[in-house]
Coordinates of N, CA and C in Angstrom, one line a residue:
M118 N 52.7 162.2 57.7 CA 54.7 163.1 56.5 C 55.4 163.0 58.1
L119 N 56.5 162.5 57.8 CA 57.7 162.8 58.1 C 58.1 163.9 57.9
V120 N 59.0 164.7 59.2 CA 59.6 165.7 58.7 C 60.8 165.5 58.9
D121 N 61.4 166.1 57.7 CA 63.1 165.9 57.3 C 63.9 166.4 58.1
S122 N 64.2 165.5 59.6 CA 64.9 166.1 60.5 C 66.1 167.0 60.1
E123 N 66.5 167.3 59.4 CA 68.3 168.2 58.9 C 67.7 169.3 58.7
K124 N 66.0 169.4 58.5 CA 65.5 170.9 57.8 C 64.7 171.1 58.7
A125 N 64.1 170.6 59.8 CA 62.7 171.0 61.0 C 63.4 171.2 61.6
T126 N 62.7 172.7 62.2 CA 63.5 173.4 63.4 C 63.0 172.1 64.9
R127 N 64.0 172.7 65.7 CA 63.6 172.3 67.1 C 62.1 171.4 67.3
G128 N 61.6 173.3 67.3 CA 60.6 172.8 68.1 C 58.9 172.3 66.9
E129 N 59.4 172.4 65.2 CA 58.9 171.5 64.6 C 58.6 169.8 65.4
L130 N 60.5 169.4 65.2 CA 60.3 167.8 65.7 C 59.3 167.7 67.1
E131 N 59.7 169.4 68.3 CA 59.0 168.5 69.2 C 56.9 168.3 69.1
R132 N 57.0 169.5 68.2 CA 55.3 169.2 67.7 C 55.1 167.9 67.4
R133 N 55.8 167.4 66.8 CA 55.3 166.2 65.9 C 55.9 164.8 67.1
L134 N 56.8 164.6 67.5 CA 56.6 163.9 68.5 C 55.2 163.4 69.7
I135 N 54.8 164.9 69.7 CA 54.2 164.7 70.9 C 52.6 164.4 70.1
D136 N 52.8 164.8 69.0 CA 51.4 164.5 67.5 C 51.8 162.4 67.9
V137 N 52.6 162.1 67.5 CA 52.8 161.0 67.0 C 52.7 160.3 68.8
E138 N 52.8 161.0 69.7 CA 53.3 160.1 71.3 C 51.1 160.3 71.0
A139 N 50.6 161.8 70.8 CA 49.2 161.1 71.3 C 48.5 160.3 70.5
S140 N 49.5 159.9 68.8 CA 48.8 158.9 67.9 C 48.6 157.5 68.7
L141 N 49.8 157.0 69.2 CA 50.1 155.9 69.8 C 49.3 155.6 71.1
Q142 N 49.1 156.6 71.9 CA 48.3 156.5 73.3 C 46.5 156.4 72.6
A143 N 46.1 156.8 71.9 CA 44.9 156.6 71.0 C 44.4 155.3 70.4
L144 N 45.9 155.1 70.1 CA 45.5 153.4 69.8 C 46.2 152.1 70.1
L145 N 46.7 152.6 71.1 CA 46.3 151.6 72.4 C 45.8 151.7 73.1
E146 N 44.8 152.8 73.5 CA 43.6 152.8 74.4 C 41.9 152.3 73.6
R147 N 42.8 152.0 72.7 CA 41.7 151.6 70.9 C 41.5 149.9 71.0
L148 N 42.7 149.1 71.1 CA 42.5 148.2 71.0 C 41.6 146.9 72.5
P149 N 41.7 145.9 71.8 CA 40.7 145.0 72.5 C 41.3 143.7 73.7
G150 N 43.0 144.4 73.5 CA 43.4 143.6 74.8 C 43.8 145.4 75.6
V151 N 44.4 144.6 77.0 CA 45.1 145.3 78.7 C 46.7 145.5 78.1
V152 N 46.8 147.0 77.6 CA 48.4 147.0 77.3 C 49.1 147.9 79.4
Y153 N 50.4 147.0 78.5 CA 50.8 147.7 79.9 C 52.2 148.0 79.7
A154 N 53.4 149.2 80.6 CA 54.9 148.5 80.6 C 54.6 149.4 82.7
L155 N 55.7 147.8 82.5 CA 56.1 147.7 83.9 C 57.7 148.1 83.7
S156 N 57.7 148.2 85.3 CA 59.3 148.8 85.3 C 60.1 147.4 86.0
P157 N 61.8 147.4 84.7 CA 62.3 146.3 84.9 C 63.0 146.1 86.3
E158 N 63.3 147.3 86.8 CA 63.9 147.0 88.2 C 63.0 146.7 89.5
A159 N 61.4 147.6 89.0 CA 60.4 146.7 90.0 C 59.2 146.4 89.6
P160 N 59.6 145.0 89.4 CA 58.4 144.5 88.2 C 57.3 144.6 88.1
N161 N 57.0 144.9 89.8 CA 55.2 145.2 89.9 C 55.3 146.6 89.5
S162 N 56.2 147.2 89.5 CA 56.2 148.6 89.4 C 55.3 149.2 88.2
V163 N 53.9 149.9 88.5 CA 53.7 149.8 86.5 C 53.8 150.9 86.0
L164 N 54.4 151.1 85.6 CA 54.2 152.2 84.7 C 53.0 153.1 83.7
Y165 N 52.4 152.4 82.9 CA 51.9 152.1 82.2 C 50.5 151.5 82.6
M166 N 49.1 151.8 81.9 CA 48.0 150.4 82.7 C 46.8 151.2 81.1
S167 N 46.4 150.3 80.4 CA 45.6 151.4 79.3 C 44.2 150.9 80.7
P168 N 43.5 152.2 79.9 CA 41.7 152.4 80.6 C 41.1 150.6 79.9
Q169 N 41.3 149.6 79.8 CA 40.3 148.6 79.0 C 40.7 147.4 79.9
I170 N 41.8 148.3 81.2 CA 41.9 147.1 82.6 C 40.5 146.6 83.6
Q171 N 39.3 148.4 82.9 CA 38.0 148.4 83.9 C 37.5 147.3 83.4
A172 N 37.8 147.6 82.3 CA 36.7 147.0 81.4 C 37.3 144.8 82.2
L173 N 38.1 144.5 82.0 CA 38.4 143.5 82.0 C 38.1 142.9 84.0
L174 N 39.0 144.0 84.2 CA 38.9 143.3 86.1 C 37.7 144.6 87.1
G175 N 38.0 145.2 86.4 CA 36.6 147.0 87.3 C 37.6 147.0 88.3
V176 N 38.8 147.7 87.8 CA 39.7 147.8 88.0 C 40.2 149.4 87.1
P177 N 39.8 150.6 87.6 CA 41.0 151.6 87.5 C 42.0 151.9 87.1
A178 N 42.3 152.1 86.4 CA 43.9 152.0 85.6 C 45.0 152.4 86.7
A179 N 43.9 154.2 86.8 CA 45.1 154.8 88.1 C 45.4 153.6 89.2
D180 N 44.6 153.0 89.1 CA 44.4 152.2 90.4 C 46.0 151.7 91.0
F181 N 46.3 151.3 89.2 CA 47.8 150.5 88.9 C 48.6 150.7 89.5
L182 N 48.7 152.4 88.9 CA 49.9 153.2 89.0 C 50.1 153.9 90.8
G183 N 48.9 154.0 91.7 CA 49.5 154.5 92.9 C 49.6 153.2 93.8
D184 N 49.7 151.9 93.3 CA 49.7 150.4 93.7 C 50.7 149.2 93.9
P185 N 51.5 149.6 93.7 CA 52.8 148.6 93.2 C 52.1 147.1 93.4
E186 N 52.0 146.9 94.5 CA 51.2 145.1 94.0 C 50.1 144.9 93.9
L187 N 49.4 145.7 93.6 CA 47.8 145.6 92.5 C 47.9 144.4 91.7
M188 N 48.4 144.7 91.0 CA 48.8 143.5 89.5 C 49.0 141.6 90.4
Q189 N 49.9 141.7 91.1 CA 49.8 140.6 92.2 C 48.5 140.1 92.7
R190 N 48.4 141.0 93.3 CA 47.3 140.4 94.6 C 46.2 140.7 93.6
L191 N 45.5 140.7 92.6 CA 44.2 140.4 91.8 C 44.8 138.9 91.0
V192 N 46.2 138.7 90.6 CA 46.4 137.1 90.1 C 45.8 136.1 91.0
H193 N 45.3 135.8 90.5 CA 44.3 134.0 91.4 C 45.1 133.0 93.1
P194 N 44.5 133.2 93.9 CA 45.6 132.4 94.3 C 46.2 130.5 93.8
D195 N 45.4 130.5 93.3 CA 45.6 129.1 92.5 C 47.0 129.2 91.6
D196 N 47.0 129.8 91.3 CA 48.0 130.3 90.2 C 49.5 131.9 90.4
H197 N 49.0 131.7 91.8 CA 49.8 132.6 91.8 C 51.7 132.9 92.2
E198 N 51.6 131.5 92.8 CA 53.0 131.0 93.1 C 53.6 131.2 91.7
W199 N 53.2 130.1 90.9 CA 53.9 129.8 89.4 C 54.1 131.5 88.5
V200 N 53.4 132.5 88.1 CA 53.2 133.7 87.9 C 53.9 134.0 88.2
T201 N 54.2 134.5 89.9 CA 55.4 135.2 90.8 C 56.7 134.6 90.2
A202 N 57.2 133.0 90.1 CA 57.9 132.9 90.2 C 58.6 132.5 88.1
E203 N 57.4 133.3 87.2 CA 58.2 132.7 85.9 C 58.2 134.0 85.2
C204 N 57.6 135.3 86.6 CA 57.6 137.1 86.8 C 59.3 137.0 86.7
E205 N 59.2 136.8 88.0 CA 60.6 136.9 88.1 C 62.1 135.8 87.4
R206 N 61.7 134.8 87.2 CA 62.6 134.0 86.4 C 62.6 135.2 85.0
T207 N 61.8 135.4 84.2 CA 61.8 136.5 82.9 C 62.6 137.8 83.1
N208 N 62.6 138.0 84.3 CA 63.1 139.2 84.5 C 64.1 139.0 84.9
Q209 N 65.1 138.0 85.0 CA 66.2 138.2 85.6 C 66.8 137.3 83.8
T210 N 65.6 136.5 83.0 CA 67.1 136.2 81.8 C 66.6 137.1 80.6
G211 N 65.7 138.0 80.9 CA 65.1 139.0 80.0 C 64.3 138.2 78.5
E212 N 64.0 136.5 79.0 CA 63.3 136.3 77.9 C 61.9 137.1 78.0
P213 N 61.1 136.0 77.0 CA 59.5 137.3 76.7 C 59.1 136.4 78.0
F214 N 58.3 137.0 78.8 CA 57.3 136.6 79.0 C 55.7 136.0 78.5
S215 N 54.8 134.7 78.8 CA 54.1 134.4 77.9 C 53.2 133.2 78.9
G216 N 51.7 133.4 79.5 CA 51.4 132.6 79.9 C 49.4 133.2 80.0
E217 N 49.0 131.9 80.5 CA 47.8 131.7 80.9 C 47.6 131.9 82.0
Y218 N 46.5 132.8 82.8 CA 46.6 132.4 83.9 C 44.8 133.1 84.7
R219 N 44.6 133.0 85.5 CA 43.3 133.8 86.0 C 43.7 134.9 87.1
M220 N 42.7 136.0 87.4 CA 42.7 137.1 88.0 C 41.3 137.1 88.3
R221 N 41.7 137.4 89.0 CA 40.1 138.4 90.1 C 39.4 139.3 90.0
T222 N 38.4 139.1 89.7 CA 38.0 141.2 89.5 C 37.5 141.4 90.4
A223 N 37.2 143.2 90.9 CA 36.7 143.7 91.6 C 35.3 142.6 92.7
D224 N 34.9 142.2 91.7 CA 33.4 142.2 92.5 C 33.5 140.7 92.4
G225 N 35.0 139.9 92.7 CA 35.0 138.3 93.0 C 35.0 137.2 92.2
Q226 N 34.6 137.9 90.3 CA 34.5 136.8 89.5 C 36.4 136.6 89.6
V227 N 35.6 135.5 88.3 CA 36.8 135.1 87.8 C 37.4 135.2 86.2
R228 N 38.3 136.3 85.8 CA 38.8 135.7 84.3 C 40.4 135.4 84.0
W229 N 39.9 134.2 82.7 CA 41.8 133.8 82.6 C 41.8 135.0 81.2
V230 N 43.3 135.0 81.8 CA 44.1 136.0 81.0 C 44.9 135.1 79.9
R231 N 45.4 136.2 79.0 CA 46.3 135.6 78.2 C 47.6 137.0 78.8
D232 N 48.6 136.0 78.8 CA 49.4 137.7 79.2 C 50.4 137.7 78.6
E233 N 51.4 138.3 77.4 CA 52.2 138.6 77.0 C 52.8 139.2 77.2
A234 N 54.3 139.6 77.2 CA 55.4 140.7 77.3 C 56.8 140.7 77.1
V235 N 57.2 141.4 76.1 CA 58.5 141.6 76.2 C 59.1 142.7 77.0
L236 N 61.4 142.3 77.0 CA 61.6 143.5 77.7 C 62.0 144.5 76.6
I237 N 61.6 145.7 77.3 CA 62.0 146.6 75.4 C 63.8 146.7 75.9
R238 N 64.5 146.8 75.2 CA 65.4 147.5 76.1 C 66.0 148.7 74.7
A239 N 67.3 149.9 74.9 CA 67.6 151.1 75.2 C 68.4 150.6 73.8
G240 N 68.9 151.0 73.1 CA 69.8 150.7 71.7 C 70.8 150.4 72.5
D241 N 71.4 150.8 73.8 CA 72.6 150.1 74.3 C 73.0 148.7 75.1
G242 N 71.2 148.4 75.0 CA 70.8 147.1 75.5 C 70.5 146.9 77.0
R243 N 70.7 148.3 77.4 CA 69.5 148.4 79.3 C 68.3 148.6 79.3
P244 N 68.0 147.8 80.1 CA 66.3 147.5 80.3 C 65.7 148.4 80.5
L245 N 64.9 149.1 79.1 CA 64.2 150.1 79.7 C 62.4 150.3 80.3
F246 N 61.8 149.1 79.8 CA 60.3 148.4 80.6 C 60.0 147.3 79.9
W247 N 58.7 146.5 80.4 CA 58.0 145.2 80.5 C 57.4 146.1 78.9
Q248 N 57.1 145.4 78.4 CA 55.5 145.8 77.0 C 54.9 144.7 77.3
G249 N 53.6 144.8 77.3 CA 53.0 143.6 77.8 C 51.4 144.1 77.2
I250 N 50.9 142.7 77.0 CA 49.5 143.0 76.3 C 48.8 141.2 77.4
L251 N 47.3 142.2 78.2 CA 46.4 141.0 79.1 C 45.6 141.0 77.7
T252 N 45.0 139.1 77.7 CA 44.3 139.0 76.5 C 42.9 138.3 77.6
D253 N 41.6 139.2 77.6 CA 41.1 138.3 78.3 C 40.5 136.7 77.0
I254 N 41.0 135.7 77.9 CA 40.5 134.2 76.9 C 39.5 133.5 77.7
T255 N 38.7 134.0 78.9 CA 37.5 134.0 79.6 C 36.3 132.6 78.6
A256 N 36.5 132.8 78.2 CA 34.5 132.7 77.2 C 35.9 131.2 76.6
T257 N 36.5 131.2 76.1 CA 37.1 130.4 75.6 C 37.6 129.2 77.0
H258 N 38.2 129.7 78.2 CA 38.3 128.2 78.9 C 37.2 127.9 79.3
L259 N 36.3 128.5 79.0 CA 34.9 127.8 80.2 C 34.3 127.1 78.4
T260 N 33.9 127.7 77.7 CA 34.4 127.1 76.6 C 34.5 125.3 76.5
A261 N 36.2 125.0 76.9 CA 36.4 123.9 77.0 C 36.7 122.8 78.0
E262 N 36.2 123.8 79.1 CA 35.8 123.3 80.6 C 34.6 122.9 80.3
R263 N 33.5 123.4 79.4 CA 31.9 122.8 78.8 C 32.0 121.4 78.6
L264 N 32.9 121.6 77.2 CA 33.3 120.6 76.5 C 33.8 119.2 77.0
A265 N 34.6 119.7 78.2 CA 35.2 118.1 78.6 C 34.1 117.8 79.2
E266 N 33.4 118.6 80.0 CA 32.3 117.8 80.9 C 31.5 116.7 79.5
A267 N 31.3 117.8 79.2 CA 30.3 116.9 77.7 C 31.5 115.7 77.7
L268 N 32.1 115.6 77.4 CA 33.2 114.1 77.0 C 32.9 113.4 77.9
D269 N 33.2 113.7 79.2 CA 33.3 113.0 80.5 C 31.9 112.2 80.5
R270 N 30.9 113.1 80.4 CA 29.3 112.3 80.3 C 29.1 111.4 79.3
E271 N 29.7 111.6 78.3 CA 28.7 110.5 77.1 C 30.5 109.5 77.2
Q272 N 30.8 109.8 77.8 CA 32.4 108.2 77.8 C 31.6 108.0 79.3
E273 N 30.4 108.6 80.2 CA 30.3 107.5 81.2 C 29.1 106.8 80.9
A274 N 28.8 107.2 79.4 CA 26.8 106.8 79.6 C 27.5 105.2 78.4
A275 N 28.6 106.1 78.2 CA 28.6 105.1 76.4 C 29.1 102.8 77.2
H276 N 29.3 103.4 78.9 CA 30.3 102.6 80.0 C 29.2 101.9 80.9
Q277 N 28.2 102.2 80.3 CA 26.7 101.7 81.4 C 26.1 100.6 81.0

C-alpha cells in the first residue's frame, strides 16, 4: 500500500522507503542473473554486486567491492581488449552496453556471459551509476559450438 506523502509523517515515509529498499534487494538477489552497479566516474568501481556472482564465477560479491580491477581481470584475455574499448566508448557516450564475452572463474573455467547495462541518470541528467545484469549463456555457446562441429563433420563426410 502506498503512503499518501502529504498525510504521512517523515518517520512513516522513512520506514516505507526502508521496506521498499529491502524488498527490491530481496528481488535482485533472487534473479537468475547477476545484477551489478558501477560508478560512472570510475567505470571499474563496483558499487553493488549481487551474490549470484559467486555461483557464476566462484568469487564472492564482496571481493568486487574491494577491488576495482577485479571485474576486468576476470574477462577472458581474448575478449579483454574489445570489452574494455566498448566499456570506454559507452561510458563516454552514455549509450547502453550490450555484449557477449567470456569470463574466467576462480578455478580457471570459462563462462560465456551476456552483459546488458544502462546508465541511470538523475532527474537533472547527471549520471548516477551504470546498472547491469550478467546472464550465464555458456550452455548456449557450447551447444552452438557442438552443432557447428557436427555440421563440419557431416560436410566432410559428404565430400569423401
